[in-house]
């Protein structure tokens, strides 16, 4: 065996310690081969070990980095859990514990989440109960409004009829007092109904073109007589730069202004009331309007000025006894202005009058819709002779009142005490107009209207009812009624609508 076939280290040792003859012996050669193979195997194992060691160090480094990342993530998770627990705590009773114990933190957090879910469930139940209570209150107020309007209709109607007759000065004065009282009661009922609708969130503002300057002029005119009775003078100051056409809800804006002006008239004697509207700013699309109502009346002490905007509250108990009212007018005004995105402001001193003011942002219109004068304006306001009416009414006193007016207008009419009778009478008779109450025994006015519409889709049906809610009005039109008159009814309004739908206007 040649030395160059041996491992390098073994070859050196052989050349150093063995002579040539010894190296050639067969047994020595075999031995050297075995030793050489051992050297080779050792070197190979050494290389494998070193390679393995280098790989292990690299893997260890990678594992170490991953471990550090996992530890960091775990630490951050624990911190987030602690933050979550603190956010859920309501009694500041977070216990002290080992922040490294993730299982303890998760368990504690789960308990807090369960408690929060329980609280949320209880809050939802309380919210549902509150909404049901509000709805029940709204329905109660609506029902009471209906029940009060029904007899009030008889009082208003009979008072009106008696005023048309010849009577002594004393009786005329008594009737005037009675009318004043019924007017106040009517306003009270409307205030309560409006308040209940606003509180129940059932007031939606319209967006129609209207003339703001004409609106405030009408408000002044409507309150002029009452103001003069108390020795007051109403002054109106209108900025000519206000656009002729603005877009908004003239009914609700009129209610706001009317509340403020009538309030000023009520609390002022032998004084003045100033109604001012002016233009604050204007763009091509929008105008900002300033509105103020100032009076020289009794004024409001500073410590009572917030109080007057609370429901059913006056500045003091003597105010109610002396001037009357429910204290709802300003509450309704405040809430209606909030619906417009505005806020009522007040400046006042006791004994020196009060000034209520606010600003409104309204879009500018392209023009005011032309409102055609009702056909009834040209109707003979004395007689509707030749008209045949079916009066559907279950309340005997209201039947009597309506009958007197129909007779006065020379209208031929029949009476049905409920919807069921009305349907049968309609089948057997010929009528020009039907006056339909809504809430009646046996069959209500809605169902009766549906039945009659099956027989005749065009017969004019006018709701004549003490139910004044928007829901009732909407439902009345849905079932096919043509118009709606609320009790206590205005005789002229009812006369005109009967004339309009019976086509007797000319």
Short mmCIF file of C-alpha atoms in Angstrom, two decimals:
data_model
loop_
_atom_site.label_atom_id
_atom_site.label_comp_id
_atom_site.label_asym_id
_atom_site.label_seq_id
_atom_site.Cartn_x
_atom_site.Cartn_y
_atom_site.Cartn_z
CA UNK A 1 0.00 0.00 0.00
CA UNK A 2 1.41 3.35 -1.00
CA UNK A 3 1.74 6.06 1.63
CA UNK A 4 -0.16 8.50 -0.55
CA UNK A 5 -3.19 6.27 -0.09
CA UNK A 6 -3.02 6.73 3.67
CA UNK A 7 -4.41 9.62 5.65
CA UNK A 8 -2.01 12.54 5.61
CA UNK A 9 -1.33 12.48 9.36
CA UNK A 10 -0.84 8.67 9.35
CA UNK A 11 1.44 8.86 6.31
CA UNK A 12 3.74 11.28 8.14
CA UNK A 13 3.87 9.02 11.19
CA UNK A 14 4.61 5.93 9.08
CA UNK A 15 7.48 7.60 7.22
CA UNK A 16 8.90 8.80 10.50
CA UNK A 17 8.75 5.63 12.56
CA UNK A 18 8.69 2.66 10.09
CA UNK A 19 11.34 1.59 7.64
CA UNK A 20 10.56 0.62 4.07
CA UNK A 21 10.71 -3.11 4.77
CA UNK A 22 8.21 -2.86 7.64
CA UNK A 23 5.89 -0.74 5.52
CA UNK A 24 5.77 -3.51 2.92
CA UNK A 25 4.74 -6.29 5.20
CA UNK A 26 1.22 -7.55 4.48
CA UNK A 27 0.02 -7.52 8.09
CA UNK A 28 1.36 -3.98 8.61
CA UNK A 29 -0.30 -2.84 5.43
CA UNK A 30 -3.69 -4.17 6.61
CA UNK A 31 -3.21 -2.53 9.98
CA UNK A 32 -2.27 0.81 8.45
CA UNK A 33 -5.31 0.67 6.16
CA UNK A 34 -7.63 0.18 9.12
CA UNK A 35 -5.96 3.03 11.00
CA UNK A 36 -6.13 5.25 7.93
CA UNK A 37 -9.85 4.57 7.52
CA UNK A 38 -10.32 5.53 11.16
CA UNK A 39 -8.56 8.85 10.54
CA UNK A 40 -10.76 9.50 7.52
CA UNK A 41 -13.92 8.65 9.41
CA UNK A 42 -12.86 10.91 12.25
CA UNK A 43 -12.30 13.83 9.91
CA UNK A 44 -15.69 13.26 8.29
CA UNK A 45 -17.44 13.09 11.66
CA UNK A 46 -15.64 16.25 12.74
CA UNK A 47 -16.83 18.11 9.63
CA UNK A 48 -20.38 16.88 10.15
CA UNK A 49 -20.28 17.93 13.78
CA UNK A 50 -18.95 21.38 12.95
CA UNK A 51 -21.56 21.82 10.22
CA UNK A 52 -24.27 20.63 12.58
CA UNK A 53 -23.06 22.96 15.29
CA UNK A 54 -23.15 25.95 12.94
CA UNK A 55 -26.69 25.04 11.89
CA UNK A 56 -27.81 24.64 15.49
CA UNK A 57 -26.41 28.03 16.41
CA UNK A 58 -28.32 29.64 13.52
CA UNK A 59 -31.52 27.86 14.41
CA UNK A 60 -31.02 28.75 18.04
CA UNK A 61 -30.60 32.40 17.13
CA UNK A 62 -33.77 32.30 15.02
CA UNK A 63 -35.70 30.50 17.74
CA UNK A 64 -34.43 32.98 20.28
CA UNK A 65 -35.61 35.91 18.14
CA UNK A 66 -39.01 34.29 17.68
CA UNK A 67 -39.24 33.61 21.39
CA UNK A 68 -38.40 37.21 22.22
CA UNK A 69 -41.10 38.33 19.75
CA UNK A 70 -43.64 36.00 21.33
CA UNK A 71 -42.72 37.22 24.81
CA UNK A 72 -43.12 40.82 23.60
CA UNK A 73 -46.48 40.04 22.02
CA UNK A 74 -47.59 38.31 25.19
CA UNK A 75 -46.52 41.31 27.25
CA UNK A 76 -48.39 43.65 24.95
CA UNK A 77 -51.45 41.39 25.09
CA UNK A 78 -51.35 41.51 28.86
CA UNK A 79 -51.10 45.31 28.79
CA UNK A 80 -54.07 45.49 26.40
CA UNK A 81 -56.06 43.16 28.65
CA UNK A 82 -55.31 45.34 31.66
CA UNK A 83 -56.43 48.42 29.69
CA UNK A 84 -59.61 46.62 28.67
CA UNK A 85 -60.28 45.65 32.29
CA UNK A 86 -59.77 49.24 33.42
CA UNK A 87 -62.16 50.45 30.70
CA UNK A 88 -64.80 47.99 31.92
CA UNK A 89 -64.38 48.81 35.58
CA UNK A 90 -67.19 50.87 37.04
CA UNK A 91 -66.38 50.71 40.73
CA UNK A 92 -62.59 51.24 40.61
CA UNK A 93 -62.12 47.88 42.32
CA UNK A 94 -59.52 46.37 39.99
CA UNK A 95 -57.71 43.78 42.14
CA UNK A 96 -53.95 43.47 42.26
CA UNK A 97 -52.61 40.36 40.59
CA UNK A 98 -49.53 39.02 38.81
CA UNK A 99 -49.60 40.72 35.45
CA UNK A 100 -47.68 37.78 33.96
CA UNK A 101 -50.57 35.44 34.71
CA UNK A 102 -52.36 35.67 31.37
CA UNK A 103 -54.98 33.10 32.30
CA UNK A 104 -55.97 35.09 35.38
CA UNK A 105 -56.27 38.26 33.32
CA UNK A 106 -58.39 36.56 30.67
CA UNK A 107 -60.64 35.06 33.31
CA UNK A 108 -61.06 38.38 35.05
CA UNK A 109 -61.75 40.14 31.75
CA UNK A 110 -64.38 37.54 30.83
CA UNK A 111 -66.18 38.19 34.11
CA UNK A 112 -66.13 41.94 33.44
CA UNK A 113 -67.45 41.41 29.92
CA UNK A 114 -70.26 39.24 31.28
CA UNK A 115 -71.11 41.97 33.82
CA UNK A 116 -71.09 44.62 31.10
CA UNK A 117 -73.36 42.50 28.88
CA UNK A 118 -75.74 42.12 31.80
CA UNK A 119 -75.73 45.88 32.37
CA UNK A 120 -76.36 46.52 28.66
CA UNK A 121 -79.27 44.08 28.70
CA UNK A 122 -80.74 45.85 31.73
CA UNK A 123 -80.24 49.24 30.07
CA UNK A 124 -81.98 48.02 26.90
CA UNK A 125 -84.87 46.74 28.98
CA UNK A 126 -85.04 50.07 30.84
CA UNK A 127 -84.93 51.94 27.50
CA UNK A 128 -87.74 49.78 26.11
CA UNK A 129 -89.78 50.36 29.25
CA UNK A 130 -89.18 54.12 29.02
CA UNK A 131 -90.21 54.16 25.35
CA UNK A 132 -93.34 52.19 26.15
CA UNK A 133 -94.12 54.61 28.99
CA UNK A 134 -93.63 57.57 26.65
CA UNK A 135 -95.85 55.94 24.06
CA UNK A 136 -98.49 55.18 26.69
CA UNK A 137 -98.35 58.79 27.90
CA UNK A 138 -98.66 60.06 24.34
CA UNK A 139 -101.64 57.79 23.71
CA UNK A 140 -103.21 58.85 27.00
CA UNK A 141 -102.82 62.55 26.14
CA UNK A 142 -104.24 61.90 22.69
CA UNK A 143 -107.21 60.05 24.17
CA UNK A 144 -107.81 62.78 26.77
CA UNK A 145 -107.58 65.40 24.04
CA UNK A 146 -110.24 63.52 22.08
CA UNK A 147 -112.49 63.11 25.13
CA UNK A 148 -112.22 66.82 26.02
CA UNK A 149 -112.71 68.02 22.45
CA UNK A 150 -115.96 66.09 22.11
CA UNK A 151 -117.97 68.02 24.75
CA UNK A 152 -116.01 71.20 23.96
CA UNK A 153 -117.33 70.98 20.42
CA UNK A 154 -120.86 71.25 21.78
CA UNK A 155 -119.95 74.24 23.98
CA UNK A 156 -118.20 76.09 21.15
CA UNK A 157 -120.95 75.30 18.66
CA UNK A 158 -123.81 76.34 20.92
CA UNK A 159 -121.98 79.51 21.95
CA UNK A 160 -121.51 80.44 18.29
CA UNK A 161 -125.19 79.80 17.49
CA UNK A 162 -126.38 81.83 20.48
CA UNK A 163 -124.16 84.75 19.45
CA UNK A 164 -125.90 84.80 16.06
CA UNK A 165 -129.27 85.28 17.73
CA UNK A 166 -130.85 88.41 19.14
CA UNK A 167 -129.98 88.75 22.84
CA UNK A 168 -129.69 91.34 25.58
CA UNK A 169 -126.42 93.22 26.18
CA UNK A 170 -125.91 91.24 29.41
CA UNK A 171 -126.38 87.93 27.60
CA UNK A 172 -124.06 89.08 24.80
CA UNK A 173 -121.41 89.94 27.39
CA UNK A 174 -121.86 86.56 29.07
CA UNK A 175 -121.52 84.79 25.72
CA UNK A 176 -118.36 86.76 24.99
CA UNK A 177 -116.92 85.59 28.32
CA UNK A 178 -117.95 82.02 27.53
CA UNK A 179 -116.29 82.20 24.12
CA UNK A 180 -113.10 83.60 25.69
CA UNK A 181 -113.02 80.67 28.12
CA UNK A 182 -113.61 78.05 25.42
CA UNK A 183 -110.91 79.63 23.24
CA UNK A 184 -108.43 79.35 26.14
CA UNK A 185 -109.47 75.75 26.76
CA UNK A 186 -109.02 74.98 23.08
CA UNK A 187 -105.51 76.47 23.12
CA UNK A 188 -104.70 74.43 26.23
CA UNK A 189 -105.78 71.19 24.56
CA UNK A 190 -103.79 72.00 21.42
CA UNK A 191 -100.70 72.78 23.53
CA UNK A 192 -100.90 69.46 25.36
CA UNK A 193 -101.38 67.55 22.11
CA UNK A 194 -98.52 69.40 20.41
CA UNK A 195 -96.27 68.75 23.40
CA UNK A 196 -97.05 65.04 23.38
CA UNK A 197 -96.35 64.82 19.64
CA UNK A 198 -93.02 66.64 19.98
CA UNK A 199 -91.99 64.56 22.99
CA UNK A 200 -92.83 61.36 21.11
CA UNK A 201 -90.70 62.53 18.16
CA UNK A 202 -93.65 62.57 15.77
CA UNK A 203 -93.21 66.11 14.44
CA UNK A 204 -91.63 66.32 10.99
CA UNK A 205 -90.85 69.74 9.56
CA UNK A 206 -92.11 70.52 6.07
CA UNK A 207 -90.06 72.33 3.44
CA UNK A 208 -92.37 74.54 1.37
CA UNK A 209 -91.92 78.04 -0.09
CA UNK A 210 -93.55 80.80 1.96
CA UNK A 211 -93.44 84.55 2.54
CA UNK A 212 -91.91 85.18 5.99
CA UNK A 213 -92.89 88.86 5.92
CA UNK A 214 -96.52 87.95 5.24
CA UNK A 215 -96.39 85.31 7.97
CA UNK A 216 -95.33 87.75 10.71
CA UNK A 217 -97.89 90.27 9.45
CA UNK A 218 -100.61 87.65 9.89
CA UNK A 219 -99.34 86.86 13.40
CA UNK A 220 -99.58 90.52 14.34
CA UNK A 221 -103.09 90.78 12.91
CA UNK A 222 -104.24 87.66 14.76
CA UNK A 223 -103.10 89.07 18.12
CA UNK A 224 -104.16 92.68 17.51
CA UNK A 225 -107.63 92.45 19.05
CA UNK A 226 -106.42 90.71 22.20
CA UNK A 227 -103.63 93.27 22.58
CA UNK A 228 -106.03 96.20 22.25
CA UNK A 229 -108.33 94.67 24.87
CA UNK A 230 -105.43 94.91 27.35
CA UNK A 231 -104.43 98.40 26.24
CA UNK A 232 -101.37 97.19 24.35
CA UNK A 233 -99.92 98.24 21.02
CA UNK A 234 -98.14 95.80 18.72
CA UNK A 235 -95.39 97.20 16.53
CA UNK A 236 -94.00 95.26 13.60
CA UNK A 237 -90.55 96.00 12.16
CA UNK A 238 -89.67 94.08 8.99
CA UNK A 239 -86.40 94.26 7.07
CA UNK A 240 -87.17 94.82 3.38
CA UNK A 241 -84.01 92.88 2.44
CA UNK A 242 -85.53 89.60 3.61
CA UNK A 243 -86.16 87.45 0.50
CA UNK A 244 -89.78 87.25 -0.62
CA UNK A 245 -89.63 83.45 -0.78
CA UNK A 246 -88.04 81.23 1.86
CA UNK A 247 -88.29 77.47 2.25
CA UNK A 248 -89.43 76.07 5.60
CA UNK A 249 -92.43 74.98 7.64
CA UNK A 250 -94.73 78.02 7.84
CA UNK A 251 -97.16 76.21 10.16
CA UNK A 252 -94.52 75.48 12.82
CA UNK A 253 -92.78 78.83 12.38
CA UNK A 254 -96.17 80.52 12.75
CA UNK A 255 -96.75 78.50 15.92
CA UNK A 256 -93.39 79.68 17.32
CA UNK A 257 -94.13 83.34 16.57
CA UNK A 258 -97.72 83.09 17.74
CA UNK A 259 -96.63 81.56 21.05
CA UNK A 260 -94.12 84.35 21.67
CA UNK A 261 -96.44 87.20 20.64
CA UNK A 262 -99.47 85.86 22.52
CA UNK A 263 -97.23 85.27 25.53
CA UNK A 264 -96.04 88.90 25.37
CA UNK A 265 -99.64 90.13 25.07
CA UNK A 266 -100.74 87.99 28.02
CA UNK A 267 -98.10 89.34 30.40
CA UNK A 268 -98.33 92.99 29.31
CA UNK A 269 -101.00 95.53 30.34
CA UNK A 270 -101.17 99.05 28.87
CA UNK A 271 -97.79 98.60 27.24
CA UNK A 272 -96.16 97.70 23.95
CA UNK A 273 -95.05 94.58 22.10
CA UNK A 274 -92.42 94.83 19.36
CA UNK A 275 -92.02 92.10 16.74
CA UNK A 276 -88.87 92.45 14.68
CA UNK A 277 -87.45 90.36 11.84
CA UNK A 278 -84.24 91.35 10.07
CA UNK A 279 -81.72 89.88 7.67
CA UNK A 280 -78.42 88.87 9.31
CA UNK A 281 -76.70 87.47 6.23
CA UNK A 282 -77.54 86.04 2.82
CA UNK A 283 -75.95 83.85 0.18
CA UNK A 284 -77.31 82.71 -3.16
CA UNK A 285 -78.91 79.69 -1.46
CA UNK A 286 -79.54 80.59 2.19
CA UNK A 287 -80.64 83.47 4.40
CA UNK A 288 -80.08 83.90 8.12
CA UNK A 289 -83.00 85.69 9.78
CA UNK A 290 -83.04 87.37 13.18
CA UNK A 291 -86.38 87.32 15.02
CA UNK A 292 -87.22 89.02 18.32
CA UNK A 293 -90.37 89.63 20.37
CA UNK A 294 -90.00 92.31 23.02
CA UNK A 295 -92.60 93.45 25.54
CA UNK A 296 -92.88 95.97 28.38
CA UNK A 297 -94.67 93.51 30.68
CA UNK A 298 -94.00 92.00 34.09
CA UNK A 299 -90.56 90.61 33.20
CA UNK A 300 -88.84 87.53 34.56
CA UNK A 301 -86.34 87.41 37.48
CA UNK A 302 -82.88 86.07 36.48
CA UNK A 303 -83.19 83.04 38.78
CA UNK A 304 -86.45 82.01 37.07
CA UNK A 305 -85.39 82.42 33.44
CA UNK A 306 -84.30 78.81 32.95
CA UNK A 307 -87.35 77.54 34.81
CA UNK A 308 -89.88 78.94 32.35
CA UNK A 309 -88.61 76.63 29.61
CA UNK A 310 -89.51 73.56 31.67
CA UNK A 311 -92.81 71.81 31.04
CA UNK A 312 -95.91 72.83 33.01
CA UNK A 313 -93.88 75.53 34.81
CA UNK A 314 -94.43 79.26 35.29
CA UNK A 315 -92.02 81.75 36.85
CA UNK A 316 -94.11 81.64 40.04
CA UNK A 317 -97.44 80.23 41.21
CA UNK A 318 -99.16 83.64 41.16
CA UNK A 319 -98.55 83.87 37.41
CA UNK A 320 -100.81 80.91 36.72
CA UNK A 321 -103.58 82.25 38.96
CA UNK A 322 -103.40 85.77 37.53
CA UNK A 323 -102.68 85.18 33.85
CA UNK A 324 -103.63 81.52 33.28
CA UNK A 325 -101.91 79.07 30.99
CA UNK A 326 -100.10 75.78 31.39
CA UNK A 327 -96.52 76.87 30.94
CA UNK A 328 -96.30 74.72 27.81
CA UNK A 329 -96.11 77.50 25.22
CA UNK A 330 -92.44 78.33 25.75
CA UNK A 331 -91.52 74.65 26.08
CA UNK A 332 -93.12 73.92 22.71
CA UNK A 333 -91.43 77.00 21.22
CA UNK A 334 -88.04 75.87 22.52
CA UNK A 335 -88.45 72.33 21.17
CA UNK A 336 -89.72 73.50 17.77
CA UNK A 337 -86.74 75.85 17.43
CA UNK A 338 -84.40 72.98 18.31
CA UNK A 339 -85.97 71.02 15.43
CA UNK A 340 -85.01 73.99 13.24
CA UNK A 341 -81.43 73.88 14.56
CA UNK A 342 -81.92 77.10 16.53
CA UNK A 343 -82.09 78.12 20.18
CA UNK A 344 -84.39 80.50 22.04
CA UNK A 345 -82.61 83.36 23.88
CA UNK A 346 -83.99 85.55 26.64
CA UNK A 347 -83.15 88.97 28.10
CA UNK A 348 -85.35 90.18 30.96
CA UNK A 349 -85.56 91.96 34.28
CA UNK A 350 -88.41 91.73 36.72
CA UNK A 351 -90.84 94.57 36.16
CA UNK A 352 -89.04 95.73 33.00
CA UNK A 353 -90.39 93.44 30.32
CA UNK A 354 -88.77 90.60 28.40
CA UNK A 355 -87.14 90.02 25.03
CA UNK A 356 -87.17 86.60 23.37
CA UNK A 357 -85.03 86.25 20.27
CA UNK A 358 -83.46 83.65 17.96
CA UNK A 359 -81.95 83.23 14.51
CA UNK A 360 -83.06 80.91 11.70
CA UNK A 361 -81.23 79.63 8.66
CA UNK A 362 -83.66 79.07 5.80
CA UNK A 363 -83.06 78.20 2.18
CA UNK A 364 -84.10 80.81 -0.36
CA UNK A 365 -86.95 79.76 -2.67
CA UNK A 366 -87.52 80.52 -6.31
CA UNK A 367 -91.04 81.68 -5.66
CA UNK A 368 -94.10 81.07 -3.55
CA UNK A 369 -96.60 78.50 -4.69
CA UNK A 370 -99.78 80.18 -5.77
CA UNK A 371 -102.49 79.08 -3.41
CA UNK A 372 -105.86 79.15 -5.12
CA UNK A 373 -108.66 80.61 -3.09
CA UNK A 374 -110.95 77.80 -2.00
CA UNK A 375 -114.11 77.35 -3.97
CA UNK A 376 -115.98 77.99 -0.74
CA UNK A 377 -114.94 81.65 -0.72
CA UNK A 378 -117.53 82.31 -3.39
CA UNK A 379 -120.21 80.19 -1.74
CA UNK A 380 -123.34 81.84 -0.40
CA UNK A 381 -122.55 81.75 3.34
CA UNK A 382 -126.23 81.59 4.29
CA UNK A 383 -127.60 78.59 2.47
CA UNK A 384 -126.59 75.30 0.91
CA UNK A 385 -130.14 74.39 0.02
CA UNK A 386 -130.43 71.28 -2.07
CA UNK A 387 -127.39 69.53 -0.57
CA UNK A 388 -128.02 66.11 1.01
CA UNK A 389 -125.64 65.12 3.84
CA UNK A 390 -125.20 61.92 5.88
CA UNK A 391 -124.03 62.86 9.39
CA UNK A 392 -122.27 59.94 11.09
CA UNK A 393 -121.91 60.77 14.81
CA UNK A 394 -122.42 58.76 18.00
CA UNK A 395 -122.32 61.55 20.62
CA UNK A 396 -125.89 62.91 21.05
CA UNK A 397 -124.91 66.45 22.01
CA UNK A 398 -122.64 66.74 18.96
CA UNK A 399 -125.47 65.41 16.78
CA UNK A 400 -127.65 68.19 18.16
CA UNK A 401 -125.01 70.87 17.53
CA UNK A 402 -124.24 69.69 13.99
CA UNK A 403 -127.95 69.38 13.24
CA UNK A 404 -128.52 73.00 14.22
CA UNK A 405 -125.81 74.18 11.85
CA UNK A 406 -127.01 71.97 8.98
CA UNK A 407 -130.56 73.17 9.50
CA UNK A 408 -129.36 76.77 9.62
CA UNK A 409 -127.63 76.24 6.26
CA UNK A 410 -130.83 74.64 4.83
CA UNK A 411 -129.08 71.31 4.26
CA UNK A 412 -131.14 68.13 4.07
CA UNK A 413 -129.49 65.45 6.22
CA UNK A 414 -129.79 62.03 7.82
CA UNK A 415 -128.06 60.85 11.01
CA UNK A 416 -126.26 57.53 11.57
CA UNK A 417 -125.14 56.75 15.13
CA UNK A 418 -122.23 54.53 14.06
CA UNK A 419 -120.37 53.24 11.02
CA UNK A 420 -122.51 50.13 10.64
CA UNK A 421 -125.71 52.18 10.39
CA UNK A 422 -123.95 54.63 8.06
CA UNK A 423 -123.12 51.88 5.55
CA UNK A 424 -126.74 50.65 5.55
CA UNK A 425 -128.15 54.18 5.18
CA UNK A 426 -125.76 54.91 2.33
CA UNK A 427 -126.95 51.78 0.50
CA UNK A 428 -130.55 52.96 0.77
CA UNK A 429 -130.11 56.69 0.19
CA UNK A 430 -128.51 59.25 -2.09
CA UNK A 431 -126.10 61.77 -0.54
CA UNK A 432 -123.84 64.54 -1.80
CA UNK A 433 -121.43 64.53 1.18
CA UNK A 434 -120.78 62.29 4.19
CA UNK A 435 -119.56 63.81 7.50
CA UNK A 436 -117.79 60.91 9.22
CA UNK A 437 -116.77 60.65 12.87
CA UNK A 438 -113.79 58.32 13.45
CA UNK A 439 -114.19 56.72 16.87
CA UNK A 440 -117.60 55.06 17.26
CA UNK A 441 -119.04 51.84 18.70
CA UNK A 442 -120.09 48.89 16.49
CA UNK A 443 -118.03 50.12 13.53
CA UNK A 444 -115.54 53.00 13.45
CA UNK A 445 -115.30 55.64 10.75
CA UNK A 446 -112.25 54.09 9.08
CA UNK A 447 -113.97 50.75 8.47
CA UNK A 448 -117.20 52.44 7.41
CA UNK A 449 -115.28 54.53 4.87
CA UNK A 450 -113.65 51.41 3.41
CA UNK A 451 -117.07 49.75 3.07
CA UNK A 452 -118.61 52.81 1.43
CA UNK A 453 -115.61 53.16 -0.91
CA UNK A 454 -116.34 49.64 -2.16
CA UNK A 455 -119.81 50.86 -3.14
CA UNK A 456 -118.78 54.30 -4.43
CA UNK A 457 -115.14 55.37 -4.86
CA UNK A 458 -116.01 59.04 -5.49
CA UNK A 459 -118.58 60.06 -2.85
CA UNK A 460 -117.00 62.94 -0.83
CA UNK A 461 -116.29 61.86 2.77
CA UNK A 462 -115.14 64.50 5.27
CA UNK A 463 -113.78 63.39 8.65
CA UNK A 464 -115.51 65.42 11.39
CA UNK A 465 -113.76 64.26 14.53
CA UNK A 466 -112.20 65.16 17.85
CA UNK A 467 -109.18 62.97 17.01
CA UNK A 468 -106.54 65.54 16.11
CA UNK A 469 -103.35 63.46 15.93
CA UNK A 470 -101.33 63.21 12.73
CA UNK A 471 -101.63 59.42 12.86
CA UNK A 472 -105.42 59.67 12.77
CA UNK A 473 -105.29 62.17 9.91
CA UNK A 474 -102.90 60.00 7.90
CA UNK A 475 -105.05 56.93 8.46
CA UNK A 476 -108.20 58.85 7.47
CA UNK A 477 -106.68 59.80 4.11
CA UNK A 478 -105.30 56.28 3.63
CA UNK A 479 -108.77 54.72 3.85
CA UNK A 480 -110.11 57.18 1.29
CA UNK A 481 -111.47 60.24 3.10
CA UNK A 482 -111.31 63.48 1.13
CA UNK A 483 -110.82 66.01 3.92
CA UNK A 484 -110.45 66.45 7.66
CA UNK A 485 -112.20 68.85 10.08
CA UNK A 486 -111.26 68.82 13.76
CA UNK A 487 -113.72 69.38 16.59
CA UNK A 488 -114.45 71.88 17.93
CA UNK A 489 -115.02 72.83 14.31
CA UNK A 490 -115.01 76.28 12.81
CA UNK A 491 -118.55 76.72 11.38
CA UNK A 492 -117.29 78.73 8.41
CA UNK A 493 -114.68 76.07 7.60
CA UNK A 494 -117.26 73.27 7.74
CA UNK A 495 -119.72 75.29 5.64
CA UNK A 496 -117.09 75.96 3.00
CA UNK A 497 -115.93 72.34 2.78
CA UNK A 498 -119.48 71.01 2.44
CA UNK A 499 -120.05 73.55 -0.32
CA UNK A 500 -116.77 72.70 -2.02
CA UNK A 501 -117.31 68.93 -2.10
CA UNK A 502 -120.99 69.16 -3.00
CA UNK A 503 -120.00 71.41 -5.93
CA UNK A 504 -122.32 74.18 -4.82
CA UNK A 505 -119.74 76.93 -5.14
CA UNK A 506 -120.37 79.38 -7.96
#
